Amino acid sequence: MAGSQLKRLKASLREQGITGPQQSKRQKRKLAQDGRARNGKRLQRGVVLEGIRDQFNPFDLKHAKGPKFEVTSNKTLTGDAAKGIRGRPGQARAAGEERRRETLLVDMQRRNKVGGILDRRFGENDPTMTPEDKMLERFAREKQRSHRKSSMFDLEDDEPVEGGLTHGGKTLTFEDEEPVDDFQENDLDGYDSDGSVRERQRLKRIRAMASETNEDEDEQPDRKKTKKEVMEEIIAKSKMHKYERQAAKEDDEELRAELDKDLRDIQSLLTSASKTSQARSVANALASTIAGEDRDAFEKNYDLQVKQLAQDKRAQPTERTKTEEEKIEAESKRLRELEEKRQKRMRGEEVSDSEESENDMKVADEDANASEDDDFGLGSGIRTRPTATELGFDDEDDFIIDDDLVASGSELELPDSDAELDAEESGDDAPDEDDEEDDFTAGLLNEEEARNPVFKAETAAKASALQKPDEHGLPYTFPCPQTCEEFETITRPFPSQHIPTIVQRIRALYHPKLDSQNKERLANFSLALVDFISSEWNPDSSPSFLVLESVVRHIHSLSKMFAIEIAQKFRERIAEIGSKRPLAPLPSDLILLTAVGTIFPTSDHFHQVVTPAMLTIGRALGQQVPQNLADYAVATYLSIIALQYQQLSKRYVPELVNSCLNTICALAPTPSPKQSGNFPQHDPPTKIRLQNATGVSPRKLSFADCLVSDIKGRDATSLKVAILDTTMQILDAGADLWAGKEAFPEIFNQVASVLKLLGGQSNRVQLPGALCDQAEKLGVKLARMSRLAQISRRPLELHHHRPLAIKTYIPKFEETFDPDKHYDPDRERADLAKLKKEHKRERKGAMRELRKDANFMAREKLRIKKAKDEAYEKKYKRLVAEIQSEEGRESNAYDREKQARKRARNR
């Protein structure tokens, strides 16, 4: 049985002569004298130890698995490869550890401790140099840098060129002669010269200046001028000659002007004696006039205009552009002032002239500003209706403000061209006294006061005007209602068509930017408006649809400021419809659903308000079984709303098509078979079918048709025709909307079959001709669209596979075949596979290195922590020992003192 690892190691060391009996002093002295043998023995000792180390650490070598059979090779293996050793993991690990200690450990130790500034000044890090030596050396280096040649072709170089001037490989001078220039004047002929007289004069001046330069050089033989100095002198002389030419030209101009002055006298002398007097008078007239005006008057007028221009004041800055908050505040202030004046007029008090003059001055300033803006004389242009943003309201819709939304007599009122034309026509026939009175009051009254009869001369009209302050009789200020009841209380004394004006003034007075509490007030006001449009509708007392549309616009504008509150209010109303009357919606519910499509985006895939509204509409259309004509009218109305909801998203609504087909089948004169379509058919109520309606023309449905349930006679026939006509129009619009759907043939083939039955001979004799023609046209259209959809529809098919290649039985021969190499006929695919393999290998290597770095950092941090903990523990123990020794010393001293006192007391 082999011994332990330690015993085998000692035996190996003893066998190799590394360890053995202790040498005597004589043997050691002899070895010390023979140094060469000692060095050789030391090297041999290292080789032996390396072999023993490899023998006793088999995991430190990575052996290669040799080939199964010995093969010949031109490559001779040497070193570790000859021994079958592919690597030394232990040494590689030790080398990596050492490398990380030199790099990564240094970075860890320097982290957050070393600044980013490197001092690269010469001699700064040399402790052997004194400050004076550093300054001298830096000065010398700076001088060398500034005097160093920038180029070998520097023209300002004073040193002569070694070897002299050359041309074509030959020198231009002889050894005993001075350098000679090879420039010839004739060489310039035909090159960069036009051969003109001016060019020859220029060359002559250059030669003269060059000769003068040479003379100057001859006069001063002490220092040779540089080429720069020579060129500077040439440039200076060229400028001097240019100045002389300009002076000569100016002299010529003055002489020519003097000759021009005397030209008339010369002409008069040259003319005949008979014409002398006439020519002299013409010359004197020409000399005494300028542009047809007397010379003295022209000069005096010119001097006067120059003085006026010098005394003109500079343009004064205009009023700055008001901010949005200032515009809103000004509008609110204006409405309050108008309300105060209205209250004064109602009480019979007089309105001060200062207030009126202020309004007049404001209007005049606006006119002046408008005229100042017209700088190009193009007029004021076409006056457009201002947007709500321009008027200072926080309304991002920019919809056109209706006339009934604007207060009468205010600055927001829009001009009415027809009224102006009527006024002009009536003004022609009016008496002159009225014109004079209008001219007298034109500058004193503003537009509103001029129309107000309180400023007229008649006392009866003035008394009535005190009770009616303006043309609508509306106050300019209102309290902000917080509930629908308060809003109805405020609007009840006034006609319903003035409700939008009241809402507009409330929004202007209680804008959130005027007061911090206005935002909460307007939020409650917007909820009151939602309750107002969804309140019970009565055709006699409820507002008209134009008024409701304007209120819906205001809600749309307010929803951008109070989106969550208004959306929650709409959801409450829709939930109330679904819980209490899902299959019997009221007229107010229809108005609410219409407002949802106007206020909120209906194209969203899911919306907090639109989606419940669309579900409510689909539930009513799909589950309601109509019992009278009003139910069919309501279903038609809901179908129109559903179609409007899907204008952008174009989502298919099956309840809409089913409801329309049920309506046609129920109102058709003759019943249709159950196999006319795959939609669920309801049994129609008795006496609901259309009979004997050939003389009735189709009309448009009205909202009142959704309310009448017990209609009979001619009106019932007209309503049935109108419902059928509207239903076919809905189907026509739905076909255009869903033309791109894959299931278009399946959807509208049943519609075409129902229309075909409706246009049959049994039904045609009972229906109006226009309705039959419409049904026939719609059927032809749907048939054509179905054929096109069928042609464009792509049938289902399997996946397309690449065709299989024909197998070849002739192998491809590779001259340099390597079984370890993967051959791919596609070069790009082979390169890509090679790149992926390299990337994978590099990525694995990088991750391996990162893991090793992380492990190294963790080991170093643990080592540092252990060292700190050990130092802390050592210090802690030392301090405890010192404290304990001090306490023991004090305890011993105390005991000795106690014993001493005891002995002293016993004595």
mmCIF file with all atom_site columns, N, CA and C in Angstrom, residues 518-555:
data_model
loop_
_atom_site.group_PDB
_atom_site.id
_atom_site.type_symbol
_atom_site.label_atom_id
_atom_site.label_alt_id
_atom_site.label_comp_id
_atom_site.label_asym_id
_atom_site.label_entity_id
_atom_site.label_seq_id
_atom_site.pdbx_PDB_ins_code
_atom_site.Cartn_x
_atom_site.Cartn_y
_atom_site.Cartn_z
_atom_site.occupancy
_atom_site.B_iso_or_equiv
_atom_site.pdbx_formal_charge
_atom_site.auth_seq_id
_atom_site.auth_comp_id
_atom_site.auth_asym_id
_atom_site.auth_atom_id
_atom_site.pdbx_PDB_model_num
ATOM 1   N N  . ASN A 1 518 ? -63.446 79.580 -8.850  1.00 0.00 ? 518 ASN A N  1
ATOM 2   C CA . ASN A 1 518 ? -64.265 79.477 -10.064 1.00 0.00 ? 518 ASN A CA 1
ATOM 3   C C  . ASN A 1 518 ? -64.154 78.101 -10.718 1.00 0.00 ? 518 ASN A C  1
ATOM 4   N N  . LYS A 1 519 ? -63.023 77.432 -10.512 1.00 0.00 ? 519 LYS A N  1
ATOM 5   C CA . LYS A 1 519 ? -62.877 76.122 -11.143 1.00 0.00 ? 519 LYS A CA 1
ATOM 6   C C  . LYS A 1 519 ? -63.885 75.139 -10.581 1.00 0.00 ? 519 LYS A C  1
ATOM 7   N N  . GLU A 1 520 ? -64.067 75.141 -9.289  1.00 0.00 ? 520 GLU A N  1
ATOM 8   C CA . GLU A 1 520 ? -65.058 74.255 -8.669  1.00 0.00 ? 520 GLU A CA 1
ATOM 9   C C  . GLU A 1 520 ? -66.474 74.657 -9.083  1.00 0.00 ? 520 GLU A C  1
ATOM 10  N N  . ARG A 1 521 ? -66.716 75.963 -9.187  1.00 0.00 ? 521 ARG A N  1
ATOM 11  C CA . ARG A 1 521 ? -68.049 76.408 -9.603  1.00 0.00 ? 521 ARG A CA 1
ATOM 12  C C  . ARG A 1 521 ? -68.356 75.972 -11.033 1.00 0.00 ? 521 ARG A C  1
ATOM 13  N N  . LEU A 1 522 ? -67.380 76.160 -11.925 1.00 0.00 ? 522 LEU A N  1
ATOM 14  C CA . LEU A 1 522 ? -67.613 75.774 -13.319 1.00 0.00 ? 522 LEU A CA 1
ATOM 15  C C  . LEU A 1 522 ? -67.750 74.262 -13.456 1.00 0.00 ? 522 LEU A C  1
ATOM 16  N N  . ALA A 1 523 ? -67.049 73.494 -12.620 1.00 0.00 ? 523 ALA A N  1
ATOM 17  C CA . ALA A 1 523 ? -67.190 72.037 -12.676 1.00 0.00 ? 523 ALA A CA 1
ATOM 18  C C  . ALA A 1 523 ? -68.622 71.638 -12.338 1.00 0.00 ? 523 ALA A C  1
ATOM 19  N N  . ASN A 1 524 ? -69.172 72.215 -11.286 1.00 0.00 ? 524 ASN A N  1
ATOM 20  C CA . ASN A 1 524 ? -70.568 71.921 -10.936 1.00 0.00 ? 524 ASN A CA 1
ATOM 21  C C  . ASN A 1 524 ? -71.523 72.443 -12.004 1.00 0.00 ? 524 ASN A C  1
ATOM 22  N N  . PHE A 1 525 ? -71.170 73.600 -12.603 1.00 0.00 ? 525 PHE A N  1
ATOM 23  C CA . PHE A 1 525 ? -72.010 74.155 -13.669 1.00 0.00 ? 525 PHE A CA 1
ATOM 24  C C  . PHE A 1 525 ? -72.031 73.232 -14.891 1.00 0.00 ? 525 PHE A C  1
ATOM 25  N N  . SER A 1 526 ? -70.869 72.651 -15.229 1.00 0.00 ? 526 SER A N  1
ATOM 26  C CA . SER A 1 526 ? -70.827 71.726 -16.365 1.00 0.00 ? 526 SER A CA 1
ATOM 27  C C  . SER A 1 526 ? -71.669 70.489 -16.090 1.00 0.00 ? 526 SER A C  1
ATOM 28  N N  . LEU A 1 527 ? -71.651 69.994 -14.854 1.00 0.00 ? 527 LEU A N  1
ATOM 29  C CA . LEU A 1 527 ? -72.519 68.855 -14.517 1.00 0.00 ? 527 LEU A CA 1
ATOM 30  C C  . LEU A 1 527 ? -73.992 69.246 -14.586 1.00 0.00 ? 527 LEU A C  1
ATOM 31  N N  . ALA A 1 528 ? -74.299 70.494 -14.212 1.00 0.00 ? 528 ALA A N  1
ATOM 32  C CA . ALA A 1 528 ? -75.688 70.958 -14.328 1.00 0.00 ? 528 ALA A CA 1
ATOM 33  C C  . ALA A 1 528 ? -76.132 71.019 -15.788 1.00 0.00 ? 528 ALA A C  1
ATOM 34  N N  . LEU A 1 529 ? -75.206 71.386 -16.679 1.00 0.00 ? 529 LEU A N  1
ATOM 35  C CA . LEU A 1 529 ? -75.556 71.402 -18.109 1.00 0.00 ? 529 LEU A CA 1
ATOM 36  C C  . LEU A 1 529 ? -75.818 69.995 -18.626 1.00 0.00 ? 529 LEU A C  1
ATOM 37  N N  . VAL A 1 530 ? -75.018 69.010 -18.153 1.00 0.00 ? 530 VAL A N  1
ATOM 38  C CA . VAL A 1 530 ? -75.275 67.622 -18.562 1.00 0.00 ? 530 VAL A CA 1
ATOM 39  C C  . VAL A 1 530 ? -76.656 67.175 -18.091 1.00 0.00 ? 530 VAL A C  1
ATOM 40  N N  . ASP A 1 531 ? -77.005 67.523 -16.856 1.00 0.00 ? 531 ASP A N  1
ATOM 41  C CA . ASP A 1 531 ? -78.347 67.189 -16.373 1.00 0.00 ? 531 ASP A CA 1
ATOM 42  C C  . ASP A 1 531 ? -79.424 67.929 -17.156 1.00 0.00 ? 531 ASP A C  1
ATOM 43  N N  . PHE A 1 532 ? -79.092 69.135 -17.617 1.00 0.00 ? 532 PHE A N  1
ATOM 44  C CA . PHE A 1 532 ? -80.078 69.929 -18.358 1.00 0.00 ? 532 PHE A CA 1
ATOM 45  C C  . PHE A 1 532 ? -80.418 69.272 -19.690 1.00 0.00 ? 532 PHE A C  1
ATOM 46  N N  . ILE A 1 533 ? -79.390 68.823 -20.435 1.00 0.00 ? 533 ILE A N  1
ATOM 47  C CA . ILE A 1 533 ? -79.676 68.222 -21.743 1.00 0.00 ? 533 ILE A CA 1
ATOM 48  C C  . ILE A 1 533 ? -80.276 66.830 -21.599 1.00 0.00 ? 533 ILE A C  1
ATOM 49  N N  . SER A 1 534 ? -80.070 66.171 -20.441 1.00 0.00 ? 534 SER A N  1
ATOM 50  C CA . SER A 1 534 ? -80.620 64.827 -20.250 1.00 0.00 ? 534 SER A CA 1
ATOM 51  C C  . SER A 1 534 ? -81.912 64.838 -19.437 1.00 0.00 ? 534 SER A C  1
ATOM 52  N N  . SER A 1 535 ? -82.434 66.020 -19.150 1.00 0.00 ? 535 SER A N  1
ATOM 53  C CA . SER A 1 535 ? -83.696 66.100 -18.416 1.00 0.00 ? 535 SER A CA 1
ATOM 54  C C  . SER A 1 535 ? -84.856 65.734 -19.338 1.00 0.00 ? 535 SER A C  1
ATOM 55  N N  . GLU A 1 536 ? -86.004 65.530 -18.757 1.00 0.00 ? 536 GLU A N  1
ATOM 56  C CA . GLU A 1 536 ? -87.180 65.087 -19.516 1.00 0.00 ? 536 GLU A CA 1
ATOM 57  C C  . GLU A 1 536 ? -87.540 66.098 -20.587 1.00 0.00 ? 536 GLU A C  1
ATOM 58  N N  . TRP A 1 537 ? -87.737 65.572 -21.808 1.00 0.00 ? 537 TRP A N  1
ATOM 59  C CA . TRP A 1 537 ? -87.957 66.452 -22.955 1.00 0.00 ? 537 TRP A CA 1
ATOM 60  C C  . TRP A 1 537 ? -89.451 66.547 -23.246 1.00 0.00 ? 537 TRP A C  1
ATOM 61  N N  . ASN A 1 538 ? -89.898 67.807 -23.407 1.00 0.00 ? 538 ASN A N  1
ATOM 62  C CA . ASN A 1 538 ? -91.300 68.081 -23.726 1.00 0.00 ? 538 ASN A CA 1
ATOM 63  C C  . ASN A 1 538 ? -91.322 68.944 -24.983 1.00 0.00 ? 538 ASN A C  1
ATOM 64  N N  . PRO A 1 539 ? -92.049 68.517 -26.025 1.00 0.00 ? 539 PRO A N  1
ATOM 65  C CA . PRO A 1 539 ? -92.022 69.305 -27.266 1.00 0.00 ? 539 PRO A CA 1
ATOM 66  C C  . PRO A 1 539 ? -92.581 70.704 -27.103 1.00 0.00 ? 539 PRO A C  1
ATOM 67  N N  . ASP A 1 540 ? -93.388 70.954 -26.096 1.00 0.00 ? 540 ASP A N  1
ATOM 68  C CA . ASP A 1 540 ? -93.997 72.278 -25.916 1.00 0.00 ? 540 ASP A CA 1
ATOM 69  C C  . ASP A 1 540 ? -93.107 73.217 -25.104 1.00 0.00 ? 540 ASP A C  1
ATOM 70  N N  . SER A 1 541 ? -92.482 72.712 -24.063 1.00 0.00 ? 541 SER A N  1
ATOM 71  C CA . SER A 1 541 ? -91.722 73.580 -23.151 1.00 0.00 ? 541 SER A CA 1
ATOM 72  C C  . SER A 1 541 ? -90.215 73.422 -23.250 1.00 0.00 ? 541 SER A C  1
ATOM 73  N N  . SER A 1 542 ? -89.734 72.366 -23.801 1.00 0.00 ? 542 SER A N  1
ATOM 74  C CA . SER A 1 542 ? -88.275 72.147 -23.851 1.00 0.00 ? 542 SER A CA 1
ATOM 75  C C  . SER A 1 542 ? -87.650 73.029 -24.917 1.00 0.00 ? 542 SER A C  1
ATOM 76  N N  . PRO A 1 543 ? -86.356 73.334 -24.768 1.00 0.00 ? 543 PRO A N  1
ATOM 77  C CA . PRO A 1 543 ? -85.667 74.164 -25.779 1.00 0.00 ? 543 PRO A CA 1
ATOM 78  C C  . PRO A 1 543 ? -85.583 73.440 -27.111 1.00 0.00 ? 543 PRO A C  1
ATOM 79  N N  . SER A 1 544 ? -85.346 74.233 -28.135 1.00 0.00 ? 544 SER A N  1
ATOM 80  C CA . SER A 1 544 ? -85.222 73.669 -29.469 1.00 0.00 ? 544 SER A CA 1
ATOM 81  C C  . SER A 1 544 ? -83.883 72.944 -29.606 1.00 0.00 ? 544 SER A C  1
ATOM 82  N N  . PHE A 1 545 ? -83.769 72.203 -30.709 1.00 0.00 ? 545 PHE A N  1
ATOM 83  C CA . PHE A 1 545 ? -82.537 71.442 -30.915 1.00 0.00 ? 545 PHE A CA 1
ATOM 84  C C  . PHE A 1 545 ? -81.348 72.348 -31.236 1.00 0.00 ? 545 PHE A C  1
ATOM 85  N N  . LEU A 1 546 ? -81.572 73.512 -31.802 1.00 0.00 ? 546 LEU A N  1
ATOM 86  C CA . LEU A 1 546 ? -80.476 74.445 -32.023 1.00 0.00 ? 546 LEU A CA 1
ATOM 87  C C  . LEU A 1 546 ? -79.883 74.914 -30.696 1.00 0.00 ? 546 LEU A C  1
ATOM 88  N N  . VAL A 1 547 ? -80.786 75.156 -29.722 1.00 0.00 ? 547 VAL A N  1
ATOM 89  C CA . VAL A 1 547 ? -80.311 75.562 -28.391 1.00 0.00 ? 547 VAL A CA 1
ATOM 90  C C  . VAL A 1 547 ? -79.569 74.414 -27.725 1.00 0.00 ? 547 VAL A C  1
ATOM 91  N N  . LEU A 1 548 ? -80.115 73.209 -27.821 1.00 0.00 ? 548 LEU A N  1
ATOM 92  C CA . LEU A 1 548 ? -79.446 72.060 -27.213 1.00 0.00 ? 548 LEU A CA 1
ATOM 93  C C  . LEU A 1 548 ? -78.094 71.788 -27.873 1.00 0.00 ? 548 LEU A C  1
ATOM 94  N N  . GLU A 1 549 ? -78.024 71.994 -29.175 1.00 0.00 ? 549 GLU A N  1
ATOM 95  C CA . GLU A 1 549 ? -76.740 71.810 -29.863 1.00 0.00 ? 549 GLU A CA 1
ATOM 96  C C  . GLU A 1 549 ? -75.700 72.803 -29.358 1.00 0.00 ? 549 GLU A C  1
ATOM 97  N N  . SER A 1 550 ? -76.108 74.045 -29.145 1.00 0.00 ? 550 SER A N  1
ATOM 98  C CA . SER A 1 550 ? -75.172 75.044 -28.610 1.00 0.00 ? 550 SER A CA 1
ATOM 99  C C  . SER A 1 550 ? -74.738 74.681 -27.194 1.00 0.00 ? 550 SER A C  1
ATOM 100 N N  . VAL A 1 551 ? -75.659 74.178 -26.373 1.00 0.00 ? 551 VAL A N  1
ATOM 101 C CA . VAL A 1 551 ? -75.297 73.760 -25.014 1.00 0.00 ? 551 VAL A CA 1
ATOM 102 C C  . VAL A 1 551 ? -74.333 72.573 -25.062 1.00 0.00 ? 551 VAL A C  1
ATOM 103 N N  . VAL A 1 552 ? -74.561 71.655 -26.002 1.00 0.00 ? 552 VAL A N  1
ATOM 104 C CA . VAL A 1 552 ? -73.641 70.519 -26.147 1.00 0.00 ? 552 VAL A CA 1
ATOM 105 C C  . VAL A 1 552 ? -72.250 71.001 -26.546 1.00 0.00 ? 552 VAL A C  1
ATOM 106 N N  . ARG A 1 553 ? -72.173 72.039 -27.363 1.00 0.00 ? 553 ARG A N  1
ATOM 107 C CA . ARG A 1 553 ? -70.865 72.601 -27.714 1.00 0.00 ? 553 ARG A CA 1
ATOM 108 C C  . ARG A 1 553 ? -70.161 73.152 -26.480 1.00 0.00 ? 553 ARG A C  1
ATOM 109 N N  . HIS A 1 554 ? -70.910 73.825 -25.628 1.00 0.00 ? 554 HIS A N  1
ATOM 110 C CA . HIS A 1 554 ? -70.308 74.335 -24.393 1.00 0.00 ? 554 HIS A CA 1
ATOM 111 C C  . HIS A 1 554 ? -69.838 73.183 -23.506 1.00 0.00 ? 554 HIS A C  1
ATOM 112 N N  . ILE A 1 555 ? -70.609 72.115 -23.441 1.00 0.00 ? 555 ILE A N  1
ATOM 113 C CA . ILE A 1 555 ? -70.186 70.955 -22.643 1.00 0.00 ? 555 ILE A CA 1
ATOM 114 C C  . ILE A 1 555 ? -68.913 70.350 -23.245 1.00 0.00 ? 555 ILE A C  1
#
